[in-house]
Coordinates of C-alpha atoms in Angstrom, one line a residue:
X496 CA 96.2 -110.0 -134.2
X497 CA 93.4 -108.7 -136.2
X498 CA 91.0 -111.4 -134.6
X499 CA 91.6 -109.7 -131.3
X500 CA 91.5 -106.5 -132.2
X501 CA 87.9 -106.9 -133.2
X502 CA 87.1 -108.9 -129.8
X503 CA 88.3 -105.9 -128.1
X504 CA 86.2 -103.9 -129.8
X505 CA 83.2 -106.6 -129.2
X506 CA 83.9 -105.8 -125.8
X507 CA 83.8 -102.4 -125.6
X508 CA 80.0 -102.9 -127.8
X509 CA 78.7 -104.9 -124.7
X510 CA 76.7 -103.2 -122.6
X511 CA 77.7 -105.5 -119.3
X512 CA 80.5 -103.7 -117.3
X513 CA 83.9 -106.1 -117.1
X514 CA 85.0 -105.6 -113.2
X515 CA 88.2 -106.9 -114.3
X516 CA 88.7 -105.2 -117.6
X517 CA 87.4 -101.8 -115.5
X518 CA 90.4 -103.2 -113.1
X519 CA 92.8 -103.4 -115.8
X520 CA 92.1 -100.0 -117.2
X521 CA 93.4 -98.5 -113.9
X522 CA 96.9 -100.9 -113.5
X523 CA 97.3 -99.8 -117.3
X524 CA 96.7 -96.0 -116.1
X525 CA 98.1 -96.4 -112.9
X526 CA 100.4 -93.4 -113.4
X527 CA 98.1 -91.0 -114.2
X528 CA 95.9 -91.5 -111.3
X529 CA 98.9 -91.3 -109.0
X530 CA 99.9 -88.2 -110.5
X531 CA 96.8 -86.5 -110.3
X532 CA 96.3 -87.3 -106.7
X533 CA 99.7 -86.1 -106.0
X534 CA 98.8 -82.9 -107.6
X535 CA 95.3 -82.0 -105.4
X536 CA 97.4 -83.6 -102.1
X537 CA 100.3 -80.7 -103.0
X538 CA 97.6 -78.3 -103.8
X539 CA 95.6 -78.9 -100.9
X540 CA 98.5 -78.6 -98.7
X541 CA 99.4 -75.8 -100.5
X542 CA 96.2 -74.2 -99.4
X543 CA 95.6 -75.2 -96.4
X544 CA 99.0 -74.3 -94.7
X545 CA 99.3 -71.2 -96.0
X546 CA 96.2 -70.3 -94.9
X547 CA 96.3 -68.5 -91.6
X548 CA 94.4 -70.0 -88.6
X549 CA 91.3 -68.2 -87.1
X550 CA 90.8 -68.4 -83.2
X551 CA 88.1 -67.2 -81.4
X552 CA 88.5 -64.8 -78.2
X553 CA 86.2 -65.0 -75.5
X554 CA 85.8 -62.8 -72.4
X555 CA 83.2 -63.6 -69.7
X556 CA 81.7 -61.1 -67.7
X557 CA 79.4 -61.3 -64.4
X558 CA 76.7 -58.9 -64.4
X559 CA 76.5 -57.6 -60.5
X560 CA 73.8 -57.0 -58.1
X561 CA 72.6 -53.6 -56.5
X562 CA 70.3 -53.2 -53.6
X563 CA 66.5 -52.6 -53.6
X564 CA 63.7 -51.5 -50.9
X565 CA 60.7 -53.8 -50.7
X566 CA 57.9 -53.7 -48.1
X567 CA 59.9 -56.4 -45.7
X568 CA 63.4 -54.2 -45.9
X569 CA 66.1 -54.7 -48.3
X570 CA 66.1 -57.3 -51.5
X571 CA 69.2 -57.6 -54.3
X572 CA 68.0 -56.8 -58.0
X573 CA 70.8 -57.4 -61.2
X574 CA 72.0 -54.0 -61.9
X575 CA 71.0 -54.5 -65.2
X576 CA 69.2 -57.3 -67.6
X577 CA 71.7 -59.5 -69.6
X578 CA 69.5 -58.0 -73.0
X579 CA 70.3 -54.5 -71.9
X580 CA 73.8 -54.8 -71.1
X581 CA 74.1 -57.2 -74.7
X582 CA 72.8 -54.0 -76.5
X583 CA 74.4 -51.3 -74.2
X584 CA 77.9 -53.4 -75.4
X585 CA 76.8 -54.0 -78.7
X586 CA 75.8 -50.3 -79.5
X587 CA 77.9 -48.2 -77.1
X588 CA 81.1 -49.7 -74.8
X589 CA 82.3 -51.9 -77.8
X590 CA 82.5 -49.2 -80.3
X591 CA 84.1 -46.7 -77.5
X592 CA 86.4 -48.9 -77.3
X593 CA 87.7 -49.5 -80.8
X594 CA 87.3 -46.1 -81.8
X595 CA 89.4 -45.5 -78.2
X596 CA 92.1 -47.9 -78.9
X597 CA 92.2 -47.2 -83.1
X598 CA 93.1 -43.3 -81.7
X599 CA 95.2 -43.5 -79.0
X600 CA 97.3 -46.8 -79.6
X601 CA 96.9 -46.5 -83.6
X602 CA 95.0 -50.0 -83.5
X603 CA 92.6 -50.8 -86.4
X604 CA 90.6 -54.0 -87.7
X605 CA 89.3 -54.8 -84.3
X606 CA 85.8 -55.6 -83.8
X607 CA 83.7 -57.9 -81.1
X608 CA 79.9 -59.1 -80.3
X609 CA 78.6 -59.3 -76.9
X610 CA 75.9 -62.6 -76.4
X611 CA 74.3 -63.8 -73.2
X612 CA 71.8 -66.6 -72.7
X613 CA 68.1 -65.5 -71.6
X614 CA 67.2 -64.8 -68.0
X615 CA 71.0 -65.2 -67.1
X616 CA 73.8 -63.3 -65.4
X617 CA 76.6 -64.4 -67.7
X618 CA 77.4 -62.1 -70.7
X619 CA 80.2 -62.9 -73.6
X620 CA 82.5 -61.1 -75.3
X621 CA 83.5 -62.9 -78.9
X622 CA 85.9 -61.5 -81.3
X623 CA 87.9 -63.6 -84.2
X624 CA 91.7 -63.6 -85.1
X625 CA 94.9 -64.7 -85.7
X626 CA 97.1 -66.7 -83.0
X627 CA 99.1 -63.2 -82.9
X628 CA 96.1 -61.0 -82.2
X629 CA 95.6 -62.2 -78.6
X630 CA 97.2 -58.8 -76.8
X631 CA 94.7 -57.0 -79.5
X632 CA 91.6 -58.8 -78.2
X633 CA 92.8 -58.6 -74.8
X634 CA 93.1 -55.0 -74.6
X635 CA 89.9 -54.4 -76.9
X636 CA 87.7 -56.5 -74.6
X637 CA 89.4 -54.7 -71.2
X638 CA 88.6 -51.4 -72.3
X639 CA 84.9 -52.4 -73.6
X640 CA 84.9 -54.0 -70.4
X641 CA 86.2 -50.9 -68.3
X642 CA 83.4 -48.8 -70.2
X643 CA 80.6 -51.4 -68.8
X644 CA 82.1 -51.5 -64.9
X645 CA 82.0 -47.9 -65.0
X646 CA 78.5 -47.4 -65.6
X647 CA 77.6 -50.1 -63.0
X648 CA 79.6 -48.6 -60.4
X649 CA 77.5 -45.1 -61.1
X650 CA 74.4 -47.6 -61.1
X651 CA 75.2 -49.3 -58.0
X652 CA 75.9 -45.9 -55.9
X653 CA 72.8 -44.9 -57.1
X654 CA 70.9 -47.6 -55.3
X655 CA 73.2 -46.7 -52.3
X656 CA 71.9 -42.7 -52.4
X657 CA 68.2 -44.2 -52.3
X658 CA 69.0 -46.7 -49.9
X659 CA 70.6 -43.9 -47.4
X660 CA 67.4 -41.1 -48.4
X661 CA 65.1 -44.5 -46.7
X662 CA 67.3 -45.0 -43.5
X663 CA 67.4 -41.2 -43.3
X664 CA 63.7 -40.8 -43.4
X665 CA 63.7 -43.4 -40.9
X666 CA 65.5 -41.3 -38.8
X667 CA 63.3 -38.4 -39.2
X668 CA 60.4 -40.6 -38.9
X669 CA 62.3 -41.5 -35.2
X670 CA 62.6 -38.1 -34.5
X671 CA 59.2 -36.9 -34.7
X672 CA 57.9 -40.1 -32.7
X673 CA 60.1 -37.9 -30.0
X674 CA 58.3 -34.9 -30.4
X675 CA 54.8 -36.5 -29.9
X676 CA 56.5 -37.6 -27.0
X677 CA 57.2 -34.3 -25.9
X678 CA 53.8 -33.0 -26.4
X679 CA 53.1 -35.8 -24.0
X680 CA 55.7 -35.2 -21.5
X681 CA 53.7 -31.1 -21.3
X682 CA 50.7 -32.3 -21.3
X683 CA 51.5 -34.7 -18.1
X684 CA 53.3 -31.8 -16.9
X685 CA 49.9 -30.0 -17.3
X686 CA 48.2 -32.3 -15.9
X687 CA 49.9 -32.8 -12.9
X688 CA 49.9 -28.7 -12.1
X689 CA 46.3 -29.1 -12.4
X690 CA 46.0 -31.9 -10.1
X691 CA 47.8 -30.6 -7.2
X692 CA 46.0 -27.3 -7.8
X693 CA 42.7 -28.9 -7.1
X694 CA 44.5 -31.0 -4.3
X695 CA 45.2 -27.4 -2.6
X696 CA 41.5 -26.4 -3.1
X697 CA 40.0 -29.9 -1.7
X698 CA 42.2 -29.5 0.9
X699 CA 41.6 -26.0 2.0
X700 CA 37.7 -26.9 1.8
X701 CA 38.1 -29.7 3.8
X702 CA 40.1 -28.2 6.8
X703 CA 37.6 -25.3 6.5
X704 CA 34.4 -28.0 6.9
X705 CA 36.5 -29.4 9.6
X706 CA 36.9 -26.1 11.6
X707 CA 33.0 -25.4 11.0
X708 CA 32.5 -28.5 12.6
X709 CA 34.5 -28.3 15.7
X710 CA 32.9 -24.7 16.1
X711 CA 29.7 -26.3 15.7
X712 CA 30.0 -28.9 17.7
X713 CA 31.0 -26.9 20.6
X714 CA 28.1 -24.2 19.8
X715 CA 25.8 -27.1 20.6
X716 CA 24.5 -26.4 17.3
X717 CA 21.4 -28.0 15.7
X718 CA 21.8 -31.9 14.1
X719 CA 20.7 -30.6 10.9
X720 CA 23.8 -28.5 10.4
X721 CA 26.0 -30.3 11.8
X722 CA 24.4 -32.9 9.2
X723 CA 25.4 -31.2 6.2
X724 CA 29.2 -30.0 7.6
X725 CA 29.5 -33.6 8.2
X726 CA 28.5 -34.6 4.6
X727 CA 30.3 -32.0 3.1
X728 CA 33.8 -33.0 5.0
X729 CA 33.2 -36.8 3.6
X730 CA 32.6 -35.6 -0.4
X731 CA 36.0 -33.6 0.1
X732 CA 37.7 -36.3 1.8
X733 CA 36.4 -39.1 -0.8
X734 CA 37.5 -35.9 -3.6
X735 CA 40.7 -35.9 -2.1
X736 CA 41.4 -39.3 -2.3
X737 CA 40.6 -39.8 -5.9
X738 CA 42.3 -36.5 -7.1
X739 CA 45.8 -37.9 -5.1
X740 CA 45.4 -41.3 -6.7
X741 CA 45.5 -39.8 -9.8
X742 CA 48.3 -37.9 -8.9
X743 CA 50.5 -40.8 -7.1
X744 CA 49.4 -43.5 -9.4
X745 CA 47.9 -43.0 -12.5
X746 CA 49.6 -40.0 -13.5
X747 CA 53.0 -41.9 -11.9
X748 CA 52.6 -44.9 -14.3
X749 CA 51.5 -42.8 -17.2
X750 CA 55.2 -40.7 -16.8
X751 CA 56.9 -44.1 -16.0
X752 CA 55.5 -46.0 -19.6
X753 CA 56.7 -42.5 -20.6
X754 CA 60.2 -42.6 -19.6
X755 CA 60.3 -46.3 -21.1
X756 CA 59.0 -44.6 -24.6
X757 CA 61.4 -41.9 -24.3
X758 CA 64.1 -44.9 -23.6
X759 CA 63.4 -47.1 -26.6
X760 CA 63.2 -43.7 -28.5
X761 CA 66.6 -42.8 -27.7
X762 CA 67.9 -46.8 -28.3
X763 CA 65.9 -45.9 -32.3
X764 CA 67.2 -43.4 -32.7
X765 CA 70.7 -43.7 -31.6
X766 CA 71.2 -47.5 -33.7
X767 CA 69.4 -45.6 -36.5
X768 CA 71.5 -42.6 -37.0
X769 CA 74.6 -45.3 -36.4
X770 CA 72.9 -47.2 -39.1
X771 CA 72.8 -44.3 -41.4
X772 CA 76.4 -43.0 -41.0
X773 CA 77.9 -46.2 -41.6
X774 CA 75.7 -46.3 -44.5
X775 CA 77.0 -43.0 -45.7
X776 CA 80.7 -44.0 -44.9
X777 CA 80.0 -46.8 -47.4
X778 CA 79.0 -44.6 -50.4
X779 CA 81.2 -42.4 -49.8
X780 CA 84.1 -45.3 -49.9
X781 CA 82.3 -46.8 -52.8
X782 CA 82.2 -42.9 -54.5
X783 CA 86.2 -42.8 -54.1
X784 CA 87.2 -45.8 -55.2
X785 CA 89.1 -45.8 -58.4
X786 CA 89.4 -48.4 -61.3
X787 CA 89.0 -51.8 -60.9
X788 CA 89.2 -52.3 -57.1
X789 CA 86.7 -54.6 -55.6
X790 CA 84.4 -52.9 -53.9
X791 CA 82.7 -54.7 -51.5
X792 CA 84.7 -54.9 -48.3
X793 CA 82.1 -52.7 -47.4
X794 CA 80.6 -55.6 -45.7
X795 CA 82.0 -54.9 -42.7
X796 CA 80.2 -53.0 -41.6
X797 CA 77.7 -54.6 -39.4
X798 CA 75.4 -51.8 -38.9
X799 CA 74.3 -52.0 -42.6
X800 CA 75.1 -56.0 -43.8
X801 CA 71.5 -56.1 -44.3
X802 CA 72.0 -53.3 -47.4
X803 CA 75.4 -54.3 -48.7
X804 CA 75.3 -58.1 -48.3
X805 CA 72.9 -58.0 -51.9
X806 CA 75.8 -55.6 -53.4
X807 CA 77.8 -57.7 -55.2
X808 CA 80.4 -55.8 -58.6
X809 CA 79.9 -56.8 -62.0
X810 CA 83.1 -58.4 -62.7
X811 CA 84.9 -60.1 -65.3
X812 CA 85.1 -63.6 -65.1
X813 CA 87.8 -64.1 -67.7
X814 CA 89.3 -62.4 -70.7
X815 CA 89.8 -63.0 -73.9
X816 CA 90.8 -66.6 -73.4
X817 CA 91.5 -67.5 -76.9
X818 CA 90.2 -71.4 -78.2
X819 CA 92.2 -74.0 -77.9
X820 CA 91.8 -75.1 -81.4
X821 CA 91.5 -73.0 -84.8
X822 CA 88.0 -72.7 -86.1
X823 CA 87.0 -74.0 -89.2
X824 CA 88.0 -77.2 -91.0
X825 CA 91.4 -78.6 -89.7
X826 CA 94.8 -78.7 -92.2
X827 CA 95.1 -82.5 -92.0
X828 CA 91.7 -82.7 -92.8
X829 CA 91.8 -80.4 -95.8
X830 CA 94.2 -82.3 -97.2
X831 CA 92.6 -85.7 -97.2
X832 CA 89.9 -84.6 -98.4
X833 CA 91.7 -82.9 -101.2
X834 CA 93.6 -86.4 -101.8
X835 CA 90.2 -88.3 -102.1
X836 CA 88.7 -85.8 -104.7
X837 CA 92.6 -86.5 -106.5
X838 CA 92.0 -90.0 -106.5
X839 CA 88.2 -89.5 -107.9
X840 CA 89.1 -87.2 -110.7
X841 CA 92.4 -89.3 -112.0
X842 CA 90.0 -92.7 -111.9
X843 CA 87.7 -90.3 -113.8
X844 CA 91.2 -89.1 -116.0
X845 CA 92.1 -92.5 -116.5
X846 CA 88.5 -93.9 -117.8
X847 CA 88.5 -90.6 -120.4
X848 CA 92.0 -91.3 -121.7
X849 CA 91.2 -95.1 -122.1
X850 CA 88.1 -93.9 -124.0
X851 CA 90.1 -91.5 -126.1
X852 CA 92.5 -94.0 -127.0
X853 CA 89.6 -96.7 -127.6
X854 CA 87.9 -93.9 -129.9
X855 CA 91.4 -93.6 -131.6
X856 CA 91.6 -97.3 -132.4
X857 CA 88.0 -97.5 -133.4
X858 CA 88.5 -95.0 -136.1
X859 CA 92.2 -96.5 -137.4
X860 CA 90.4 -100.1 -137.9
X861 CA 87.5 -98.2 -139.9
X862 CA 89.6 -96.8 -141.6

């Protein structure tokens, strides 16, 4: 018995490891391993069910589009940059909102974070709670949202008062182009008074040459006179002529291009002032319309689809839809990994208490 005692200890001496007398060490401390991996497996589970799960919330919002004048007509421009409606949620509508919902509803521990990709039109809402906090989030992220719609519906009607000051100057524009055709209309007028004025003097010259020469002629009086009576009644005939073709032709197609301006000035100005009340009906539909109501079936009217066609609302896309799994480290997952640390530390357990016993031994058989 004594002879293999000391072989045990020879064994221990060696500096090789024994696989199979490592092996043995755990079957002898079986027990101990199992109970220490039963104990981090119960803790674990301990831990890791009581602990409550974390969801995230996300609401998706759709930043809109108001219209803008460029040299060709009308162009649609975001009503705001994704950045500046990130920090206009981040620093204004979010907090409004908590500070809205803590005082009226008696809410508190709510907070979100608005995030949006560059050069996009997308912006998020995040927040983080329980599975029981989704009618929190829900209401927190509406009224953030409300906050945001509100101010873009304000932004957008702006861009519908500048758009109707254009089309009106338009119209104005229209109008004078019918005064400078007035001034022409009088000063055809004019013209034509003149004209038949002078018609009246050629004429009354030339019937007097004619009578001076039928008086001649029956005087018998010298060539020479009758000569210049003759010349005088062809320069007031050929006057005549020319002064009555202005009259019945020029002057007739000048007021007859005229009349065709005056026509296409009326046609303007009639679509444009069409144009521009149907325009004003629209903002002042788009001014009335109360909380969340789409605005855009504005779009019917025909006379201005050019403007309201690049109107489109900022919208929300979804809210708070809440992740379909917990964040973080699953429960199952916890736990296993708890049970493999258990089974490390009782293999580590059972080496130390076969080392402590060994130690024991040593010192019994030296003493």
């Amino acid at each position: 018995m004594g002879q293999i005692e000391k072989n045990d200890v020879g064994t221990y001496r060696n500096d090789e490891i024994d696989l199979v007398e490592l092996f043995l060490i755990l079957v002898r401390r079986k027990y101990l391993v199992l109970f220490v991996c039963l104990s981090f497996l119960i803790l674990g589970a301990i831990y890791s069910f009581s602990k409550s799960s974390v969801y995230s919330y996300r609401t998706v919002i759709e930043i809109g589009t108001s219209v803008i004048k460029n040299p060709k007509g009308y162009d649609s421009m975001p009503i705001e940059t994704s950045d500046e409606v990130v920090s206009n949620l981040n620093s204004d509508y979010i907090p409004r909102a908590v500070s809205f919902l803590s005082s009226k509803k008696n809410k508190h521990g709510m907070s979100a974070k608005a995030s949006a990709k560059k050069n996009g039109n997308i912006v998020e809402l995040t927040s983080f709670g329980g599975a029981d906090e989704a009618e929190i989030y829900k209401e927190l992220h509406d009224q953030a949202a409300l906050f945001f719609l509100a101010d873009h519906r304000d932004l957008i009607l702006e861009s519908l008062e500048v758009a109707v000051e254009d089309e009106s100057l338009k119209l104005e524009k229209i109008d004078e182009q019918k005064g400078l055709l007035d001034l022409d209309s009088k000063r055809y007028s004019d013209l034509e008074i003149i004209l038949k004025e002078r018609i009246k003097k050629v004429e009354l010259t030339l019937s007097q040459a004619q009578a001076s020469y039928k008086k001649a002629v029956s005087d018998q009086s010298e060539a020479r006179i009758l000569v210049m009576i003759n010349d005088q009644i062809s320069r007031s005939t050929s006057q005549l002529y020319s002064l009555e073709e202005r009259l019945k032709v020029e002057l007739a197609l000048l007021k007859s291009q005229l009349a065709i301006k005056y026509s296409d000035n009326k046609r303007e100005f009639d679509e444009q002032k069409e144009r521009l009340v149907a325009l004003q009906d629209v903002m002042f539909r788009y001014r009335n319309l109360k909380g969340n109501s789409q605005l855009l079936r504005v779009n019917e009217h025909a006379k201005v689809k050019e403007i309201t066609t690049h109107l489109k609302e900022s919208g929300i896309s979804s809210l708070a839809l809440r992740s379909a799994k917990p964040l973080g480290t699953s429960k199952v997952l916890i736990v296993l990994v708890l049970g493999a640390v258990g089974v490390f530390v009782g293999v580590v357990f059972a080496f130390v208490f076969e080392f402590v016993a060994y130690a024991r031994k040593r010192m019994e058989l030296e003493s």
